[in-house]
C-alpha cells in the first residue's frame, strides 16, 4: 500500500513541477502559491467567464503544490494516511466576472485554520496579482484516513500539538444538508463518469463534481427553453458548496436530482449511484441583470 501512495504522490509532484508554480512559506500554518500563467483558455465558458470548477481546480493545484513542498509536514503524513476531502465551500467576488480584468497571474494564500480530532480545514484566498481584493475564497475540509484500515483516524500527536496552536476559536466547515422537496419540483439528470474526470487515485476528482451539478442545471433549463436562449443559461455563481459522501469511479452511471428555491437564485442537488447518495451540493447564482 505504501508503494501505491508513493506513486500517487509522485504523480501529483510531476504535475506541479510542469505547472511551474512557486511556493513561499509565510508561517507554519500559512503558505502562498504563485501561478504565473493564471487561468488557461479552457477555464472560460462561452460567455468568456471563469467556470466554477476551474476555481476549484486552481485550489486543487495550490493544495498539491503546498503538500508537495511539505506544507504541514504532508510528506510525513502520507506515509500512514490518506487525506480525503469531505466538504468544500466557495464564495466568489463579482470582480471575477469583470471581462476587462486579466485573469492572471494568480496569488493564492493557503491557511490552516481548523484542526479537529480526525479532520482539518484549509482556507484558500485567491487573488489576481496587483488587485487589492480577492476574486474568491474557498474553505475545504479534509479527513485523515488510516492507510491500513481505510477508516478516519486522528493524526499523530506531535502534528496536532504543532499545528493546532492558536486555532482554539476556529470552526469546522459545516454545510446545510439540502432536503429534497416532494412533488413535481424535483428534476432528474443522468450521466456517466468519463475518463477525463478521474485523478491519480482513478476516481472522480473532487474539483469535477461542481461541473456535474452546474451542467445538470444547464441541461434542465434547456428542456424548458429554446436553444436561442442558451447563452443566458451560463449564469455567474456567487456561492457554491459540495459535500463528498462516497467516491465515484470511471464509467459509473450516476443520476442527479435538482430543485430550486422559490427565488430561483438558489439550486440544490443530490448525486446518486443507484439508490445511494454519493454527493450533495448547493449553488447560489448572482441575480440576472
Coordinates of C-alpha atoms in Angstrom, one line a residue:
X1 CA 0.0 0.0 0.0
X2 CA 2.8 2.4 0.8
X3 CA 4.3 2.0 -2.6
X4 CA 0.9 2.9 -4.2
X5 CA 0.8 6.1 -2.1
X6 CA 4.3 7.0 -3.1
X7 CA 3.5 6.5 -6.7
X8 CA 0.4 8.7 -6.5
X9 CA 2.3 11.4 -4.6
X10 CA 5.0 11.3 -7.3
X11 CA 2.3 11.8 -10.0
X12 CA 1.0 14.9 -8.2
X13 CA 4.5 16.2 -7.9
X14 CA 5.2 15.7 -11.6
X15 CA 2.0 17.8 -12.4
X16 CA 3.0 20.6 -10.1
X17 CA 6.6 20.7 -11.5
X18 CA 5.2 21.1 -15.0
X19 CA 2.9 24.0 -14.0
X20 CA 5.9 26.0 -12.8
X21 CA 4.1 27.4 -9.7
X22 CA 6.2 29.0 -6.9
X23 CA 5.6 28.5 -3.2
X24 CA 6.5 30.8 -0.3
X25 CA 6.1 29.7 3.4
X26 CA 4.6 32.6 5.3
X27 CA 4.3 30.8 8.7
X28 CA 4.0 27.2 9.9
X29 CA 0.2 27.4 9.2
X30 CA 0.2 29.5 6.0
X31 CA 1.8 29.4 2.6
X32 CA 1.5 31.4 -0.6
X33 CA 1.5 29.9 -4.1
X34 CA 2.1 32.0 -7.2
X35 CA 0.8 30.7 -10.5
X36 CA 2.4 32.8 -13.3
X37 CA 0.2 31.5 -16.1
X38 CA -3.1 32.3 -14.4
X39 CA -6.3 30.7 -15.8
X40 CA -5.9 28.7 -19.0
X41 CA -8.1 29.1 -22.1
X42 CA -10.3 26.2 -21.2
X43 CA -11.2 27.8 -17.8
X44 CA -13.6 30.1 -19.6
X45 CA -17.2 29.4 -20.5
X46 CA -19.0 30.5 -23.8
X47 CA -19.7 33.9 -22.2
X48 CA -15.9 34.4 -21.5
X49 CA -16.4 34.0 -17.8
X50 CA -14.4 31.7 -15.5
X51 CA -16.2 28.4 -14.7
X52 CA -16.7 27.4 -11.0
X53 CA -14.8 24.1 -11.5
X54 CA -11.8 26.0 -12.8
X55 CA -11.7 27.8 -9.5
X56 CA -11.7 24.5 -7.6
X57 CA -9.0 23.1 -9.9
X58 CA -6.8 26.1 -9.0
X59 CA -7.5 25.4 -5.3
X60 CA -6.5 21.8 -6.0
X61 CA -3.4 22.8 -7.8
X62 CA -2.4 25.1 -4.9
X63 CA -3.1 22.3 -2.4
X64 CA -1.0 19.9 -4.4
X65 CA 1.9 22.4 -4.7
X66 CA 1.8 23.1 -0.9
X67 CA 1.7 19.5 0.1
X68 CA 4.4 18.5 -2.4
X69 CA 6.6 21.2 -0.7
X70 CA 5.8 19.5 2.6
X71 CA 3.5 22.2 3.9
X72 CA 2.0 20.9 7.2
X73 CA 4.5 18.1 7.1
X74 CA 2.3 16.5 4.5
X75 CA 5.1 14.1 3.3
X76 CA 5.3 12.5 6.7
X77 CA 1.6 12.2 7.0
X78 CA 1.3 10.5 3.6
X79 CA 3.4 7.6 4.9
X80 CA 0.5 6.4 7.1
X81 CA -2.6 8.3 6.0
X82 CA -4.8 9.1 3.0
X83 CA -6.1 12.7 3.1
X84 CA -9.6 12.7 1.7
X85 CA -11.7 15.8 1.1
X86 CA -15.1 15.7 2.7
X87 CA -16.6 19.2 2.0
X88 CA -15.9 22.4 0.3
X89 CA -17.5 25.9 0.1
X90 CA -16.6 28.8 -2.2
X91 CA -17.6 32.5 -2.2
X92 CA -17.0 34.3 -5.4
X93 CA -16.5 38.0 -5.9
X94 CA -18.2 39.9 -8.8
X95 CA -14.7 41.0 -9.8
X96 CA -14.0 37.5 -11.1
X97 CA -16.6 38.1 -13.9
X98 CA -15.2 41.6 -14.9
X99 CA -14.3 40.9 -18.5
X100 CA -11.9 43.9 -18.6
X101 CA -9.6 42.3 -15.9
X102 CA -6.8 39.9 -16.9
X103 CA -7.2 36.6 -15.1
X104 CA -3.6 36.1 -14.1
X105 CA -1.0 35.9 -12.7
X106 CA -2.7 34.3 -9.6
X107 CA -1.7 34.6 -6.0
X108 CA -3.2 32.0 -3.6
X109 CA -2.8 32.2 0.2
X110 CA -3.5 28.9 1.9
X111 CA -4.1 28.9 5.7
X112 CA -4.7 26.0 8.1
X113 CA -7.5 27.4 10.3
X114 CA -9.1 24.4 12.0
X115 CA -7.8 21.1 13.4
X116 CA -10.3 18.6 14.7
X117 CA -10.0 15.0 16.1
X118 CA -9.6 13.5 12.6
X119 CA -10.0 16.4 10.3
X120 CA -8.6 19.8 9.3
X121 CA -9.7 22.8 7.3
X122 CA -7.8 24.9 4.8
X123 CA -8.9 28.4 3.6
X124 CA -7.6 29.5 0.3
X125 CA -7.8 33.1 -0.7
X126 CA -7.4 33.6 -4.5
X127 CA -6.3 36.9 -5.9
X128 CA -5.1 38.4 -9.2
X129 CA -1.6 39.8 -8.8
X130 CA -1.9 43.6 -8.5
X131 CA -5.5 43.7 -7.5
X132 CA -6.5 44.7 -3.9
X133 CA -9.5 42.5 -3.4
X134 CA -9.5 38.7 -3.8
X135 CA -11.6 37.1 -6.5
X136 CA -12.8 34.2 -4.4
X137 CA -12.3 32.4 -1.0
X138 CA -12.5 28.7 -0.6
X139 CA -12.8 26.6 2.5
X140 CA -12.1 22.8 2.2
X141 CA -12.3 20.3 5.0
X142 CA -10.4 17.0 4.8
X143 CA -10.2 13.9 7.0
X144 CA -7.2 11.7 7.9
X145 CA -7.8 8.1 6.8
X146 CA -5.6 5.3 8.0
X147 CA -3.9 3.6 5.1
X148 CA -4.4 0.1 6.5
X149 CA -7.9 0.3 8.0
X150 CA -9.2 2.9 5.5
X151 CA -11.2 4.5 8.3
X152 CA -10.9 8.0 9.8
X153 CA -8.1 8.2 12.3
X154 CA -6.5 11.0 14.4
X155 CA -3.2 12.5 13.1
X156 CA 0.0 11.9 15.1
X157 CA 0.0 13.7 18.5
X158 CA 3.1 15.7 17.5
X159 CA 1.3 17.0 14.4
X160 CA -1.8 18.1 16.4
X161 CA 0.4 19.8 19.0
X162 CA 2.4 21.6 16.4
X163 CA -0.4 22.9 14.2
X164 CA -3.4 23.4 16.4
X165 CA -1.8 26.2 18.4
X166 CA -3.8 29.4 18.2
X167 CA -6.7 27.7 16.5
X168 CA -9.0 27.3 19.5
X169 CA -11.7 29.7 18.3
X170 CA -11.8 28.5 14.7
X171 CA -14.7 26.4 13.5
X172 CA -15.0 23.4 11.1
X173 CA -16.8 23.8 7.8
X174 CA -20.5 23.0 8.5
X175 CA -22.7 22.7 5.4
X176 CA -26.5 22.6 5.5
X177 CA -28.0 19.3 4.3
X178 CA -30.3 20.0 1.3
X179 CA -33.6 18.2 1.9
X180 CA -35.4 17.3 -1.4
X181 CA -38.9 18.7 -1.6
X182 CA -41.9 16.4 -2.5
X183 CA -43.8 16.7 -5.7
X184 CA -43.0 17.9 -9.2
X185 CA -40.3 20.4 -8.2
X186 CA -37.6 17.7 -8.4
X187 CA -35.9 17.1 -11.7
X188 CA -33.5 14.3 -12.7
X189 CA -30.5 14.2 -15.0
X190 CA -28.4 11.1 -15.9
X191 CA -24.7 10.9 -16.7
X192 CA -21.8 8.6 -16.9
X193 CA -18.3 9.3 -15.5
X194 CA -15.8 10.0 -18.4
X195 CA -12.1 9.0 -18.2
X196 CA -11.1 12.7 -18.4
X197 CA -12.6 13.4 -15.0
X198 CA -10.6 10.9 -12.9
X199 CA -7.4 11.7 -11.0
X200 CA -4.3 9.9 -9.8
X201 CA -6.5 7.8 -7.5
X202 CA -8.6 6.8 -10.5
X203 CA -11.8 8.1 -9.0
X204 CA -13.6 11.4 -9.9
X205 CA -11.5 14.3 -8.8
X206 CA -13.3 16.4 -6.2
X207 CA -13.0 19.5 -8.4
X208 CA -15.2 18.0 -11.1
X209 CA -18.4 17.4 -9.0
X210 CA -19.4 21.1 -9.2
X211 CA -19.1 20.8 -13.0
X212 CA -21.6 17.9 -13.0
X213 CA -24.1 19.9 -10.9
X214 CA -23.7 23.1 -12.9
X215 CA -24.2 21.1 -16.2
X216 CA -27.2 19.4 -14.8
X217 CA -28.7 22.8 -14.1
X218 CA -28.0 23.8 -17.8
X219 CA -29.5 20.6 -19.1
X220 CA -32.6 21.0 -17.1
X221 CA -33.1 24.6 -18.2
X222 CA -32.6 23.6 -21.8
X223 CA -35.6 21.3 -21.5
X224 CA -37.7 24.4 -20.8
X225 CA -36.1 26.9 -23.2
X226 CA -35.3 27.3 -26.8
X227 CA -31.7 26.9 -27.9
X228 CA -31.5 30.5 -29.0
X229 CA -31.7 31.4 -25.3
X230 CA -28.9 29.0 -24.2
X231 CA -26.3 31.7 -23.9
X232 CA -28.2 33.2 -21.0
X233 CA -28.1 29.9 -19.1
X234 CA -24.4 30.3 -18.2
X235 CA -25.1 32.2 -15.1
X236 CA -22.4 33.5 -12.8
X237 CA -22.2 31.8 -9.4
X238 CA -22.0 33.7 -6.1
X239 CA -21.6 30.8 -3.7
X240 CA -21.4 27.1 -4.0
X241 CA -20.7 24.1 -1.7
X242 CA -20.2 20.4 -2.2
X243 CA -20.3 17.5 0.3
X244 CA -18.4 14.4 -0.6
X245 CA -20.1 11.3 0.8
X246 CA -18.9 8.4 -1.3
X247 CA -16.5 8.2 -4.2
X248 CA -17.4 7.6 -7.9
X249 CA -15.2 5.9 -10.5
X250 CA -14.7 5.9 -14.2
X251 CA -17.7 4.5 -16.1
X252 CA -20.1 4.8 -13.1
X253 CA -23.6 5.6 -14.1
X254 CA -24.9 8.4 -12.0
X255 CA -28.1 10.5 -11.6
X256 CA -28.6 14.0 -10.2
X257 CA -31.7 15.2 -8.5
X258 CA -32.1 19.0 -8.6
X259 CA -34.6 21.6 -7.4
X260 CA -34.6 25.3 -6.9
X261 CA -35.7 27.7 -4.1
X262 CA -38.6 29.9 -4.6
X263 CA -36.5 32.9 -5.5
X264 CA -34.7 30.9 -8.3
X265 CA -31.3 32.1 -7.2
X266 CA -30.5 29.0 -5.2
X267 CA -30.4 25.5 -6.5
X268 CA -29.8 22.2 -4.6
X269 CA -28.5 18.9 -5.9
X270 CA -28.1 15.3 -4.9
X271 CA -26.0 12.9 -6.8
X272 CA -26.9 9.2 -6.7
X273 CA -25.2 6.0 -7.7
X274 CA -28.1 3.6 -7.8
X275 CA -30.2 4.5 -4.7
X276 CA -27.2 5.7 -2.7
X277 CA -26.5 9.4 -2.3
X278 CA -22.8 10.0 -3.1
X279 CA -22.7 13.7 -3.3
X280 CA -24.7 16.9 -2.4
X281 CA -24.4 20.5 -3.5
X282 CA -26.0 23.9 -3.2
X283 CA -25.4 26.8 -5.7
X284 CA -26.4 30.4 -5.3
X285 CA -26.3 32.5 -8.5
X286 CA -25.9 36.2 -8.9
X287 CA -29.2 37.8 -10.0
X288 CA -29.7 38.1 -13.7
X289 CA -29.2 41.7 -14.9

